[in-house]
Amino acid sequence: AKTILSPITHVRNFLSASAFATANGIIPGVTLTPAMMKEAFSALQVNMKGTRQQNELYQKLLRLGVVNSQVQVGDLVRLMEDVKFGETFNSYNGLSRMLERPRKFMKASQEYYTAEDDFWKIGSWTAEMSRLEKSFADKGLTRGMGFVDKAGNNVRLTQEYFEKEAANIVKNNIPNYSYVSDFVKGLRRLPVGNFVSFPAEIMRTSTNIVKRALDEISFTAKLADGSEIKPLANIGYKRLAGMAGTTL
């Protein structure tokens, strides 16, 4: 009731999820344009007017591991499994029928809790992909062209490259329940607090944001003529500024 059934917690969940976008230098209305926000909203899998219009996009993001990974909901589901929630009630047919409607309401509320997180993850994915492509284009590298990275790998700029690179950024820089270790997940059974995954993810993603920003600033691409450019430095500086501004 204090998590997915609380209106105030839903507001807090939506606002806290937006903070991870700004920490990555993605500013709503600027980097994350209104068109991107509209697309993110239309892909959400909840029963609201204007949603479920981009189901193919949502399925793609599921395969990429971007969406449906809300940390608090992940802990909540595991907690319910730990205590075998509802198992005793379900053994009584009368109570089971009586609880059917509240159970549907709880499921819908859980879906909204996840959607609030998904909105910012979808928007961040789109914004990351857009600014990656623009940063390369500003240095003369457009789709179909390639370069050699510092590891000596030949990289070709394609739609798949931008999609996967943006997905990796979102998965590593925004809390994701799939990346919580079994040790941390197991701490919920100890008297130290039930929702331990979120603070653990804050530490992981904060470190990753700074590391990613520094890597982008130092990233070099070697072109066919032997020259080297730094196409991602601008993104790196914006990410560092976003992290500093959000944490302050």
PDB file of C-alpha atoms in Angstrom:
ATOM      1  CA  ALA A   1       0.000   0.000   0.000  1.00  0.00           C
ATOM      2  CA  LYS A   2       2.894   2.383   0.737  1.00  0.00           C
ATOM      3  CA  THR A   3       4.509   1.625  -2.618  1.00  0.00           C
ATOM      4  CA  ILE A   4       2.311   0.937  -5.635  1.00  0.00           C
ATOM      5  CA  LEU A   5      -1.034   1.956  -4.062  1.00  0.00           C
ATOM      6  CA  SER A   6       0.079   5.371  -2.794  1.00  0.00           C
ATOM      7  CA  PRO A   7      -0.645   8.339  -5.138  1.00  0.00           C
ATOM      8  CA  ILE A   8       2.154  10.372  -3.554  1.00  0.00           C
ATOM      9  CA  THR A   9       4.627   7.543  -4.134  1.00  0.00           C
ATOM     10  CA  HIS A  10       3.625   7.443  -7.793  1.00  0.00           C
ATOM     11  CA  VAL A  11       4.441  11.155  -8.073  1.00  0.00           C
ATOM     12  CA  ARG A  12       7.751  10.605  -6.306  1.00  0.00           C
ATOM     13  CA  ASN A  13       8.532   7.638  -8.548  1.00  0.00           C
ATOM     14  CA  PHE A  14       7.917   9.690 -11.707  1.00  0.00           C
ATOM     15  CA  LEU A  15       9.990  12.639 -10.496  1.00  0.00           C
ATOM     16  CA  SER A  16      12.881  10.510  -9.225  1.00  0.00           C
ATOM     17  CA  ALA A  17      13.013   8.679 -12.566  1.00  0.00           C
ATOM     18  CA  SER A  18      13.298  12.036 -14.350  1.00  0.00           C
ATOM     19  CA  ALA A  19      16.341  12.886 -12.200  1.00  0.00           C
ATOM     20  CA  PHE A  20      18.322  10.059 -13.801  1.00  0.00           C
ATOM     21  CA  ALA A  21      17.628  11.547 -17.228  1.00  0.00           C
ATOM     22  CA  THR A  22      18.907  14.969 -16.162  1.00  0.00           C
ATOM     23  CA  ALA A  23      21.903  13.337 -14.446  1.00  0.00           C
ATOM     24  CA  ASN A  24      22.871  12.056 -17.892  1.00  0.00           C
ATOM     25  CA  GLY A  25      22.604  15.536 -19.356  1.00  0.00           C
ATOM     26  CA  ILE A  26      19.196  14.891 -20.929  1.00  0.00           C
ATOM     27  CA  ILE A  27      17.037  17.961 -20.320  1.00  0.00           C
ATOM     28  CA  PRO A  28      13.253  17.535 -20.823  1.00  0.00           C
ATOM     29  CA  GLY A  29      12.036  19.906 -23.522  1.00  0.00           C
ATOM     30  CA  VAL A  30      15.577  20.437 -24.863  1.00  0.00           C
ATOM     31  CA  THR A  31      17.614  17.248 -25.336  1.00  0.00           C
ATOM     32  CA  LEU A  32      14.454  15.240 -24.772  1.00  0.00           C
ATOM     33  CA  THR A  33      12.166  17.022 -27.216  1.00  0.00           C
ATOM     34  CA  PRO A  34       8.353  17.140 -26.931  1.00  0.00           C
ATOM     35  CA  ALA A  35       8.159  14.794 -29.948  1.00  0.00           C
ATOM     36  CA  MET A  36      10.388  12.261 -28.159  1.00  0.00           C
ATOM     37  CA  MET A  37       8.280  12.534 -25.017  1.00  0.00           C
ATOM     38  CA  LYS A  38       5.103  11.978 -27.033  1.00  0.00           C
ATOM     39  CA  GLU A  39       6.620   8.870 -28.642  1.00  0.00           C
ATOM     40  CA  ALA A  40       7.679   7.542 -25.223  1.00  0.00           C
ATOM     41  CA  PHE A  41       4.173   8.072 -23.855  1.00  0.00           C
ATOM     42  CA  SER A  42       2.567   6.351 -26.844  1.00  0.00           C
ATOM     43  CA  ALA A  43       4.726   3.242 -26.255  1.00  0.00           C
ATOM     44  CA  LEU A  44       3.675   2.775 -22.614  1.00  0.00           C
ATOM     45  CA  GLN A  45       1.769  -0.408 -21.843  1.00  0.00           C
ATOM     46  CA  VAL A  46      -0.973   0.991 -19.604  1.00  0.00           C
ATOM     47  CA  ASN A  47      -4.650   1.654 -20.088  1.00  0.00           C
ATOM     48  CA  MET A  48      -4.581   5.378 -20.902  1.00  0.00           C
ATOM     49  CA  LYS A  49      -5.667   7.387 -23.911  1.00  0.00           C
ATOM     50  CA  GLY A  50      -2.779   7.661 -26.356  1.00  0.00           C
ATOM     51  CA  THR A  51      -0.764   4.722 -24.984  1.00  0.00           C
ATOM     52  CA  ARG A  52      -0.075   1.340 -26.611  1.00  0.00           C
ATOM     53  CA  GLN A  53       0.350   3.020 -29.995  1.00  0.00           C
ATOM     54  CA  GLN A  54       3.998   1.987 -30.395  1.00  0.00           C
ATOM     55  CA  ASN A  55       3.855  -1.679 -29.451  1.00  0.00           C
ATOM     56  CA  GLU A  56       6.617  -2.685 -31.876  1.00  0.00           C
ATOM     57  CA  LEU A  57       8.919  -0.105 -30.316  1.00  0.00           C
ATOM     58  CA  TYR A  58       8.122  -1.384 -26.830  1.00  0.00           C
ATOM     59  CA  GLN A  59       8.821  -4.975 -27.881  1.00  0.00           C
ATOM     60  CA  LYS A  60      12.152  -3.882 -29.357  1.00  0.00           C
ATOM     61  CA  LEU A  61      13.083  -2.128 -26.110  1.00  0.00           C
ATOM     62  CA  LEU A  62      12.106  -5.242 -24.157  1.00  0.00           C
ATOM     63  CA  ARG A  63      14.546  -7.262 -26.277  1.00  0.00           C
ATOM     64  CA  LEU A  64      17.229  -4.634 -25.710  1.00  0.00           C
ATOM     65  CA  GLY A  65      16.597  -4.777 -21.945  1.00  0.00           C
ATOM     66  CA  VAL A  66      15.643  -1.111 -21.636  1.00  0.00           C
ATOM     67  CA  VAL A  67      12.077  -1.274 -20.248  1.00  0.00           C
ATOM     68  CA  ASN A  68      10.082  -3.250 -17.661  1.00  0.00           C
ATOM     69  CA  SER A  69      12.972  -3.201 -15.181  1.00  0.00           C
ATOM     70  CA  GLN A  70      11.640  -0.936 -12.402  1.00  0.00           C
ATOM     71  CA  VAL A  71      13.763  -1.533  -9.300  1.00  0.00           C
ATOM     72  CA  GLN A  72      11.221  -1.035  -6.489  1.00  0.00           C
ATOM     73  CA  VAL A  73       8.640  -3.190  -8.277  1.00  0.00           C
ATOM     74  CA  GLY A  74      11.278  -5.892  -8.676  1.00  0.00           C
ATOM     75  CA  ASP A  75      11.895  -5.877  -4.921  1.00  0.00           C
ATOM     76  CA  LEU A  76       8.163  -5.787  -4.204  1.00  0.00           C
ATOM     77  CA  VAL A  77       7.433  -8.806  -6.388  1.00  0.00           C
ATOM     78  CA  ARG A  78      10.236 -10.798  -4.735  1.00  0.00           C
ATOM     79  CA  LEU A  79       8.965  -9.815  -1.272  1.00  0.00           C
ATOM     80  CA  MET A  80       5.495 -11.063  -2.157  1.00  0.00           C
ATOM     81  CA  GLU A  81       7.047 -14.335  -3.326  1.00  0.00           C
ATOM     82  CA  ASP A  82       9.034 -14.612  -0.080  1.00  0.00           C
ATOM     83  CA  VAL A  83       5.912 -14.463   2.083  1.00  0.00           C
ATOM     84  CA  LYS A  84       3.765 -16.425  -0.409  1.00  0.00           C
ATOM     85  CA  PHE A  85       1.363 -13.509  -0.553  1.00  0.00           C
ATOM     86  CA  GLY A  86      -2.265 -14.478  -1.090  1.00  0.00           C
ATOM     87  CA  GLU A  87      -1.640 -18.210  -0.991  1.00  0.00           C
ATOM     88  CA  THR A  88      -3.748 -18.724   2.171  1.00  0.00           C
ATOM     89  CA  PHE A  89      -6.554 -16.457   0.969  1.00  0.00           C
ATOM     90  CA  ASN A  90      -6.756 -18.269  -2.336  1.00  0.00           C
ATOM     91  CA  SER A  91      -7.535 -21.532  -0.532  1.00  0.00           C
ATOM     92  CA  TYR A  92     -10.914 -20.088   0.436  1.00  0.00           C
ATOM     93  CA  ASN A  93     -13.162 -19.691  -2.597  1.00  0.00           C
ATOM     94  CA  GLY A  94     -15.314 -17.010  -0.991  1.00  0.00           C
ATOM     95  CA  LEU A  95     -12.367 -14.815  -0.075  1.00  0.00           C
ATOM     96  CA  SER A  96     -10.748 -15.431  -3.447  1.00  0.00           C
ATOM     97  CA  ARG A  97     -13.819 -14.063  -5.260  1.00  0.00           C
ATOM     98  CA  MET A  98     -14.050 -11.127  -2.853  1.00  0.00           C
ATOM     99  CA  LEU A  99     -10.410 -10.192  -3.479  1.00  0.00           C
ATOM    100  CA  GLU A 100     -10.651 -10.467  -7.261  1.00  0.00           C
ATOM    101  CA  ARG A 101     -11.437  -6.792  -7.868  1.00  0.00           C
ATOM    102  CA  PRO A 102      -8.825  -5.411  -5.413  1.00  0.00           C
ATOM    103  CA  ARG A 103      -6.272  -7.736  -7.020  1.00  0.00           C
ATOM    104  CA  LYS A 104      -7.032  -6.253 -10.460  1.00  0.00           C
ATOM    105  CA  PHE A 105      -6.646  -2.752  -9.049  1.00  0.00           C
ATOM    106  CA  MET A 106      -3.285  -3.669  -7.514  1.00  0.00           C
ATOM    107  CA  LYS A 107      -2.082  -5.135 -10.830  1.00  0.00           C
ATOM    108  CA  ALA A 108      -3.089  -1.961 -12.688  1.00  0.00           C
ATOM    109  CA  SER A 109      -1.372   0.191 -10.070  1.00  0.00           C
ATOM    110  CA  GLN A 110       1.802  -1.873 -10.445  1.00  0.00           C
ATOM    111  CA  GLU A 111       1.674  -1.412 -14.224  1.00  0.00           C
ATOM    112  CA  TYR A 112       1.450   2.370 -13.793  1.00  0.00           C
ATOM    113  CA  TYR A 113       4.399   2.291 -11.387  1.00  0.00           C
ATOM    114  CA  THR A 114       6.462   0.507 -14.029  1.00  0.00           C
ATOM    115  CA  ALA A 115       5.202   2.809 -16.792  1.00  0.00           C
ATOM    116  CA  GLU A 116       6.369   5.898 -14.899  1.00  0.00           C
ATOM    117  CA  ASP A 117       9.865   4.455 -14.992  1.00  0.00           C
ATOM    118  CA  ASP A 118       9.543   3.241 -18.587  1.00  0.00           C
ATOM    119  CA  PHE A 119       8.530   6.710 -19.818  1.00  0.00           C
ATOM    120  CA  TRP A 120      11.891   8.198 -18.877  1.00  0.00           C
ATOM    121  CA  LYS A 121      13.848   5.155 -20.028  1.00  0.00           C
ATOM    122  CA  ILE A 122      12.225   5.199 -23.477  1.00  0.00           C
ATOM    123  CA  GLY A 123      12.724   8.948 -23.718  1.00  0.00           C
ATOM    124  CA  SER A 124      16.344   8.664 -22.591  1.00  0.00           C
ATOM    125  CA  TRP A 125      16.987   5.885 -25.115  1.00  0.00           C
ATOM    126  CA  THR A 126      15.605   8.006 -27.953  1.00  0.00           C
ATOM    127  CA  ALA A 127      17.536  11.090 -26.821  1.00  0.00           C
ATOM    128  CA  GLU A 128      20.807   9.158 -26.430  1.00  0.00           C
ATOM    129  CA  MET A 129      20.415   7.657 -29.891  1.00  0.00           C
ATOM    130  CA  SER A 130      19.657  11.057 -31.410  1.00  0.00           C
ATOM    131  CA  ARG A 131      22.598  12.877 -29.853  1.00  0.00           C
ATOM    132  CA  LEU A 132      24.993  10.030 -30.642  1.00  0.00           C
ATOM    133  CA  GLU A 133      24.123  10.234 -34.325  1.00  0.00           C
ATOM    134  CA  LYS A 134      24.255  14.048 -34.321  1.00  0.00           C
ATOM    135  CA  SER A 135      27.655  14.108 -32.598  1.00  0.00           C
ATOM    136  CA  PHE A 136      29.150  11.778 -35.185  1.00  0.00           C
ATOM    137  CA  ALA A 137      27.507  13.738 -38.028  1.00  0.00           C
ATOM    138  CA  ASP A 138      28.946  17.008 -36.698  1.00  0.00           C
ATOM    139  CA  LYS A 139      32.403  15.478 -37.152  1.00  0.00           C
ATOM    140  CA  GLY A 140      31.599  14.276 -40.673  1.00  0.00           C
ATOM    141  CA  LEU A 141      30.664  10.680 -39.848  1.00  0.00           C
ATOM    142  CA  THR A 142      27.189   9.764 -41.075  1.00  0.00           C
ATOM    143  CA  ARG A 143      25.314   6.467 -41.374  1.00  0.00           C
ATOM    144  CA  GLY A 144      27.105   3.916 -43.536  1.00  0.00           C
ATOM    145  CA  MET A 145      30.521   5.358 -42.738  1.00  0.00           C
ATOM    146  CA  GLY A 146      32.959   3.754 -40.329  1.00  0.00           C
ATOM    147  CA  PHE A 147      35.956   4.295 -38.083  1.00  0.00           C
ATOM    148  CA  VAL A 148      38.451   2.371 -35.962  1.00  0.00           C
ATOM    149  CA  ASP A 149      38.079   2.652 -32.186  1.00  0.00           C
ATOM    150  CA  LYS A 150      40.939   2.694 -29.665  1.00  0.00           C
ATOM    151  CA  ALA A 151      40.720  -1.102 -29.314  1.00  0.00           C
ATOM    152  CA  GLY A 152      41.375  -1.495 -33.036  1.00  0.00           C
ATOM    153  CA  ASN A 153      37.826  -2.587 -33.884  1.00  0.00           C
ATOM    154  CA  ASN A 154      36.220  -1.505 -37.136  1.00  0.00           C
ATOM    155  CA  VAL A 155      32.904   0.167 -36.341  1.00  0.00           C
ATOM    156  CA  ARG A 156      30.211   1.012 -38.898  1.00  0.00           C
ATOM    157  CA  LEU A 157      27.537   3.543 -38.090  1.00  0.00           C
ATOM    158  CA  THR A 158      24.177   1.862 -38.628  1.00  0.00           C
ATOM    159  CA  GLN A 159      20.706   2.038 -37.102  1.00  0.00           C
ATOM    160  CA  GLU A 160      21.508  -1.117 -35.119  1.00  0.00           C
ATOM    161  CA  TYR A 161      24.730   0.426 -33.771  1.00  0.00           C
ATOM    162  CA  PHE A 162      22.953   3.532 -32.477  1.00  0.00           C
ATOM    163  CA  GLU A 163      20.086   1.482 -30.988  1.00  0.00           C
ATOM    164  CA  LYS A 164      22.376  -0.911 -29.125  1.00  0.00           C
ATOM    165  CA  GLU A 165      24.754   1.817 -27.938  1.00  0.00           C
ATOM    166  CA  ALA A 166      21.852   3.902 -26.610  1.00  0.00           C
ATOM    167  CA  ALA A 167      20.367   0.809 -24.921  1.00  0.00           C
ATOM    168  CA  ASN A 168      23.687   0.064 -23.187  1.00  0.00           C
ATOM    169  CA  ILE A 169      23.828   3.630 -21.874  1.00  0.00           C
ATOM    170  CA  VAL A 170      20.297   3.473 -20.465  1.00  0.00           C
ATOM    171  CA  LYS A 171      20.811   0.024 -18.898  1.00  0.00           C
ATOM    172  CA  ASN A 172      24.050   1.063 -17.220  1.00  0.00           C
ATOM    173  CA  ASN A 173      23.226   4.662 -16.283  1.00  0.00           C
ATOM    174  CA  ILE A 174      19.593   4.321 -15.109  1.00  0.00           C
ATOM    175  CA  PRO A 175      18.506   1.909 -12.312  1.00  0.00           C
ATOM    176  CA  ASN A 176      17.722  -1.512 -13.726  1.00  0.00           C
ATOM    177  CA  TYR A 177      16.574  -4.459 -11.605  1.00  0.00           C
ATOM    178  CA  SER A 178      18.265  -6.922 -13.980  1.00  0.00           C
ATOM    179  CA  TYR A 179      21.640  -5.530 -12.915  1.00  0.00           C
ATOM    180  CA  VAL A 180      21.097  -5.954  -9.186  1.00  0.00           C
ATOM    181  CA  SER A 181      23.309  -8.721  -7.793  1.00  0.00           C
ATOM    182  CA  ASP A 182      21.850 -11.770  -6.060  1.00  0.00           C
ATOM    183  CA  PHE A 183      23.650 -10.701  -2.885  1.00  0.00           C
ATOM    184  CA  VAL A 184      21.907  -7.323  -2.818  1.00  0.00           C
ATOM    185  CA  LYS A 185      18.550  -8.904  -3.671  1.00  0.00           C
ATOM    186  CA  GLY A 186      19.016 -11.316  -0.778  1.00  0.00           C
ATOM    187  CA  LEU A 187      19.480  -8.439   1.698  1.00  0.00           C
ATOM    188  CA  ARG A 188      15.716  -7.804   1.595  1.00  0.00           C
ATOM    189  CA  ARG A 189      15.312 -10.822   3.928  1.00  0.00           C
ATOM    190  CA  LEU A 190      17.488  -9.190   6.594  1.00  0.00           C
ATOM    191  CA  PRO A 191      16.332  -6.502   9.057  1.00  0.00           C
ATOM    192  CA  VAL A 192      18.197  -3.760   7.193  1.00  0.00           C
ATOM    193  CA  GLY A 193      15.307  -2.652   4.966  1.00  0.00           C
ATOM    194  CA  ASN A 194      13.189  -4.331   2.333  1.00  0.00           C
ATOM    195  CA  PHE A 195      13.888  -2.098  -0.655  1.00  0.00           C
ATOM    196  CA  VAL A 196      17.665  -2.366  -0.859  1.00  0.00           C
ATOM    197  CA  SER A 197      18.014  -2.592  -4.633  1.00  0.00           C
ATOM    198  CA  PHE A 198      17.289   1.083  -5.331  1.00  0.00           C
ATOM    199  CA  PRO A 199      20.114   2.570  -3.189  1.00  0.00           C
ATOM    200  CA  ALA A 200      22.447  -0.081  -4.599  1.00  0.00           C
ATOM    201  CA  GLU A 201      21.477   0.973  -8.126  1.00  0.00           C
ATOM    202  CA  ILE A 202      21.975   4.645  -7.276  1.00  0.00           C
ATOM    203  CA  MET A 203      25.591   3.858  -6.364  1.00  0.00           C
ATOM    204  CA  ARG A 204      26.133   1.728  -9.474  1.00  0.00           C
ATOM    205  CA  THR A 205      24.587   4.174 -11.927  1.00  0.00           C
ATOM    206  CA  SER A 206      26.229   7.249 -10.373  1.00  0.00           C
ATOM    207  CA  THR A 207      29.638   5.650 -10.857  1.00  0.00           C
ATOM    208  CA  ASN A 208      28.731   4.592 -14.396  1.00  0.00           C
ATOM    209  CA  ILE A 209      27.512   8.070 -15.374  1.00  0.00           C
ATOM    210  CA  VAL A 210      30.810   9.677 -14.397  1.00  0.00           C
ATOM    211  CA  LYS A 211      32.836   6.875 -15.998  1.00  0.00           C
ATOM    212  CA  ARG A 212      30.804   7.064 -19.213  1.00  0.00           C
ATOM    213  CA  ALA A 213      31.236  10.833 -19.374  1.00  0.00           C
ATOM    214  CA  LEU A 214      35.026  10.587 -18.960  1.00  0.00           C
ATOM    215  CA  ASP A 215      35.188   7.817 -21.561  1.00  0.00           C
ATOM    216  CA  GLU A 216      33.199   9.952 -24.008  1.00  0.00           C
ATOM    217  CA  ILE A 217      35.487  12.930 -23.471  1.00  0.00           C
ATOM    218  CA  SER A 218      38.593  10.829 -24.190  1.00  0.00           C
ATOM    219  CA  PHE A 219      36.983   8.688 -26.944  1.00  0.00           C
ATOM    220  CA  THR A 220      38.852   8.864 -30.259  1.00  0.00           C
ATOM    221  CA  ALA A 221      37.825   7.600 -33.674  1.00  0.00           C
ATOM    222  CA  LYS A 222      40.463   6.938 -36.304  1.00  0.00           C
ATOM    223  CA  LEU A 223      39.340   7.709 -39.836  1.00  0.00           C
ATOM    224  CA  ALA A 224      40.349   6.099 -43.115  1.00  0.00           C
ATOM    225  CA  ASP A 225      42.860   8.896 -43.872  1.00  0.00           C
ATOM    226  CA  GLY A 226      44.642   8.234 -40.561  1.00  0.00           C
ATOM    227  CA  SER A 227      43.341  11.317 -38.760  1.00  0.00           C
ATOM    228  CA  GLU A 228      41.698  11.101 -35.343  1.00  0.00           C
ATOM    229  CA  ILE A 229      38.636  12.893 -34.029  1.00  0.00           C
ATOM    230  CA  LYS A 230      36.776  13.078 -30.713  1.00  0.00           C
ATOM    231  CA  PRO A 231      33.103  12.925 -31.724  1.00  0.00           C
ATOM    232  CA  LEU A 232      31.619  12.229 -28.264  1.00  0.00           C
ATOM    233  CA  ALA A 233      33.435  14.826 -26.157  1.00  0.00           C
ATOM    234  CA  ASN A 234      30.497  17.248 -26.269  1.00  0.00           C
ATOM    235  CA  ILE A 235      28.144  14.560 -24.914  1.00  0.00           C
ATOM    236  CA  GLY A 236      30.638  13.698 -22.177  1.00  0.00           C
ATOM    237  CA  TYR A 237      30.863  17.279 -20.932  1.00  0.00           C
ATOM    238  CA  LYS A 238      27.061  17.608 -20.932  1.00  0.00           C
ATOM    239  CA  ARG A 239      26.748  14.325 -19.025  1.00  0.00           C
ATOM    240  CA  LEU A 240      29.225  15.505 -16.386  1.00  0.00           C
ATOM    241  CA  ALA A 241      27.387  18.819 -16.076  1.00  0.00           C
ATOM    242  CA  GLY A 242      24.061  17.018 -15.776  1.00  0.00           C
ATOM    243  CA  MET A 243      25.417  14.742 -13.055  1.00  0.00           C
ATOM    244  CA  ALA A 244      26.868  17.675 -11.124  1.00  0.00           C
ATOM    245  CA  GLY A 245      23.692  19.748 -11.425  1.00  0.00           C
ATOM    246  CA  THR A 246      21.378  16.891 -10.418  1.00  0.00           C
ATOM    247  CA  THR A 247      23.388  15.753  -7.409  1.00  0.00           C
ATOM    248  CA  LEU A 248      23.828  19.330  -6.154  1.00  0.00           C
TER     249      LEU A 248
END
